[in-house]
Tab-separated table of C-alpha atoms in Angstrom:
chain	number	residue	atom	x	y	z
X	1	MET	CA	-0.301	-20.923	-54.950
X	2	ALA	CA	-0.257	-18.860	-51.821
X	3	THR	CA	1.664	-15.640	-51.784
X	4	ALA	CA	3.834	-14.578	-48.907
X	5	ILE	CA	2.255	-12.048	-46.565
X	6	LYS	CA	4.455	-9.267	-45.326
X	7	LYS	CA	4.108	-8.486	-41.656
X	8	THR	CA	4.924	-5.036	-40.438
X	9	THR	CA	5.681	-4.541	-36.794
X	10	LYS	CA	5.530	-1.264	-34.983
X	11	THR	CA	7.902	-0.611	-32.134
X	12	LYS	CA	6.663	1.379	-29.186
X	13	GLU	CA	8.966	3.503	-27.132
X	14	VAL	CA	8.530	2.638	-23.489
X	15	THR	CA	9.062	5.587	-21.207
X	16	ARG	CA	9.670	4.757	-17.582
X	17	LYS	CA	7.603	6.779	-15.161
X	18	PRO	CA	9.709	8.487	-12.520
X	19	LEU	CA	9.235	7.133	-9.023
X	20	ALA	CA	9.428	9.220	-5.882
X	21	ALA	CA	13.215	9.198	-5.961
X	22	GLU	CA	16.253	7.342	-7.165
X	23	GLY	CA	18.975	5.887	-5.003
X	24	ARG	CA	19.157	3.920	-1.775
X	25	TYR	CA	15.938	3.001	-0.049
X	26	VAL	CA	14.524	0.892	2.763
X	27	TYR	CA	11.951	-1.720	1.735
X	28	ALA	CA	9.002	-2.934	3.821
X	29	VAL	CA	5.682	-4.682	3.245
X	30	GLY	CA	2.360	-3.831	4.875
X	31	ARG	CA	-0.811	-5.918	4.712
X	32	ARG	CA	-4.458	-5.375	5.656
X	33	LYS	CA	-7.351	-7.699	4.724
X	34	THR	CA	-6.360	-8.718	1.177
X	35	ALA	CA	-4.379	-5.560	0.372
X	36	VAL	CA	-0.582	-5.712	0.089
X	37	ALA	CA	1.571	-2.574	0.012
X	38	GLN	CA	5.247	-2.683	-0.991
X	39	VAL	CA	6.864	0.451	0.428
X	40	ARG	CA	10.170	2.055	-0.523
X	41	TYR	CA	11.347	4.748	1.884
X	42	TYR	CA	14.161	6.764	0.320
X	43	ALA	CA	16.283	7.400	3.383
X	44	ASP	CA	19.223	9.268	1.857
X	45	ALA	CA	17.084	11.555	-0.325
X	46	LYS	CA	17.175	15.176	0.772
X	47	ALA	CA	13.470	15.920	0.616
X	48	GLU	CA	12.110	19.432	1.004
X	49	THR	CA	8.463	18.364	0.812
X	50	LEU	CA	6.375	15.300	1.556
X	51	GLU	CA	6.273	13.141	-1.565
X	52	ILE	CA	4.343	9.872	-1.377
X	53	VAL	CA	3.714	8.165	-4.720
X	54	VAL	CA	1.161	5.326	-4.740
X	55	ASN	CA	1.007	3.263	-7.952
X	56	ASP	CA	2.677	6.107	-9.899
X	57	ARG	CA	0.163	8.680	-8.633
X	58	PRO	CA	0.417	11.162	-5.739
X	59	TYR	CA	-1.175	9.719	-2.599
X	60	ALA	CA	-3.612	12.644	-2.328
X	61	GLU	CA	-4.898	11.781	-5.799
X	62	TYR	CA	-4.982	8.006	-5.247
X	63	PHE	CA	-6.823	7.987	-1.903
X	64	ASN	CA	-10.208	9.712	-2.020
X	65	THR	CA	-11.111	10.414	1.591
X	66	PHE	CA	-9.414	12.458	4.262
X	67	GLU	CA	-9.223	9.421	6.599
X	68	GLN	CA	-7.356	7.363	3.998
X	69	ARG	CA	-4.852	10.159	3.352
X	70	GLU	CA	-4.348	10.682	7.097
X	71	ALA	CA	-3.742	6.943	7.564
X	72	CYS	CA	-0.860	7.115	5.074
X	73	VAL	CA	0.797	10.041	6.843
X	74	ALA	CA	0.138	8.845	10.436
X	75	PRO	CA	3.508	7.058	10.963
X	76	LEU	CA	5.399	10.064	9.583
X	77	LYS	CA	3.543	12.435	11.929
X	78	VAL	CA	4.437	10.318	14.971
X	79	VAL	CA	8.106	10.294	13.990
X	80	GLY	CA	8.094	13.975	13.002
X	81	LYS	CA	8.918	13.496	9.324
X	82	SER	CA	5.543	14.546	7.905
X	83	GLU	CA	7.041	17.694	6.354
X	84	ALA	CA	9.746	16.081	4.225
X	85	ALA	CA	9.981	12.474	3.046
X	86	LYS	CA	10.204	10.567	-0.230
X	87	ILE	CA	8.236	7.331	-0.404
X	88	SER	CA	7.039	5.186	-3.289
X	89	VAL	CA	4.406	2.494	-2.823
X	90	LEU	CA	3.104	-0.340	-4.986
X	91	VAL	CA	-0.234	-1.490	-3.606
X	92	SER	CA	-2.594	-4.180	-4.871
X	93	GLY	CA	-5.633	-6.127	-3.731
X	94	GLY	CA	-8.552	-5.175	-1.542
X	95	GLY	CA	-10.326	-1.831	-1.501
X	96	LEU	CA	-9.052	1.671	-0.908
X	97	SER	CA	-9.569	1.554	2.867
X	98	GLY	CA	-7.631	-1.700	3.243
X	99	GLN	CA	-4.940	-0.385	0.913
X	100	ALA	CA	-4.578	2.797	2.995
X	101	ASP	CA	-4.084	0.747	6.161
X	102	ALA	CA	-1.607	-1.521	4.360
X	103	VAL	CA	0.368	1.557	3.279
X	104	LYS	CA	0.284	2.834	6.875
X	105	LEU	CA	1.776	-0.410	8.216
X	106	GLY	CA	4.346	-0.551	5.412
X	107	ILE	CA	5.553	3.008	6.037
X	108	ALA	CA	5.768	2.345	9.790
X	109	ARG	CA	7.834	-0.810	9.206
X	110	ALA	CA	10.112	1.021	6.767
X	111	LEU	CA	10.724	3.797	9.313
X	112	VAL	CA	11.688	1.209	11.950
X	113	GLU	CA	13.974	-0.529	9.450
X	114	HIS	CA	15.652	2.799	8.737
X	115	ASP	CA	15.938	3.957	12.366
X	116	ALA	CA	15.276	1.535	15.235
X	117	LEU	CA	14.981	4.405	17.738
X	118	VAL	CA	11.507	5.321	16.420
X	119	ARG	CA	10.105	1.870	17.247
X	120	PRO	CA	8.814	2.719	20.777
X	121	ALA	CA	6.953	5.802	19.516
X	122	LEU	CA	5.313	3.885	16.659
X	123	LYS	CA	4.530	0.923	18.922
X	124	ALA	CA	2.872	3.219	21.483
X	125	GLU	CA	0.540	4.491	18.749
X	126	LYS	CA	-0.140	0.858	17.652
X	127	LEU	CA	1.170	1.571	14.155
X	128	LEU	CA	3.316	-1.585	14.042
X	129	THR	CA	0.410	-3.941	14.797
X	130	ARG	CA	-0.849	-6.052	11.893
X	131	ASP	CA	-4.663	-6.127	12.065
X	132	PRO	CA	-5.472	-9.858	11.769
X	133	ARG	CA	-9.152	-9.401	10.899
X	134	ALA	CA	-10.115	-10.751	7.503
X	135	VAL	CA	-13.292	-11.954	5.805
X	136	GLU	CA	-14.495	-15.225	7.292
X	137	ARG	CA	-14.742	-18.040	4.771
X	138	LYS	CA	-18.042	-19.492	3.595
X	139	LYS	CA	-18.858	-22.869	5.151
X	140	PRO	CA	-20.556	-25.757	3.339
X	141	GLY	CA	-24.255	-26.082	4.117
X	142	LEU	CA	-24.574	-22.373	4.891
X	143	LYS	CA	-25.519	-19.506	2.599
X	144	LYS	CA	-22.672	-17.265	3.781
X	145	ALA	CA	-20.008	-17.557	6.481
X	146	ARG	CA	-22.600	-17.811	9.267
X	147	ARG	CA	-25.984	-17.301	7.607
X	148	ALA	CA	-27.914	-20.576	7.693
X	149	PRO	CA	-30.674	-21.404	5.228
X	150	GLN	CA	-34.174	-20.515	6.378
X	151	TRP	CA	-35.616	-23.116	8.710
X	152	ALA	CA	-39.329	-23.937	9.019
X	153	LYS	CA	-40.595	-25.827	12.045
X	154	ARG	CA	-43.611	-27.241	10.171
């Protein structure tokens, strides 16, 4: 005869990580290569400092290079809000460089959604343009997208 086995279950307390802010926000999506950034710009938050949170980490910690960090802040500098803003970003796919450019486009779109008067300034700096370049697909009969197999005349 088999005896009954007692199962004990442990309950874990899930603590929610605080995002950049709570309250009303403007939502926008930015894309670059295969990276997708979902941006929340907290418009009504009274921010004293620049606070950009990328995947629950400060943007300066998430992005390694100076160029990537500057790409994130570029739309805010054009608009003049680089000193004080609250933004949270969920980004996935691609590499860090593509993600940084996706965040840049997402922040620019969120700023336009919040205030349409900043559109000409952002458009002049080409910050609202989606870069269409992506990896070319591999074709059948070729080794890579364009690389043909070696060919011998004789």
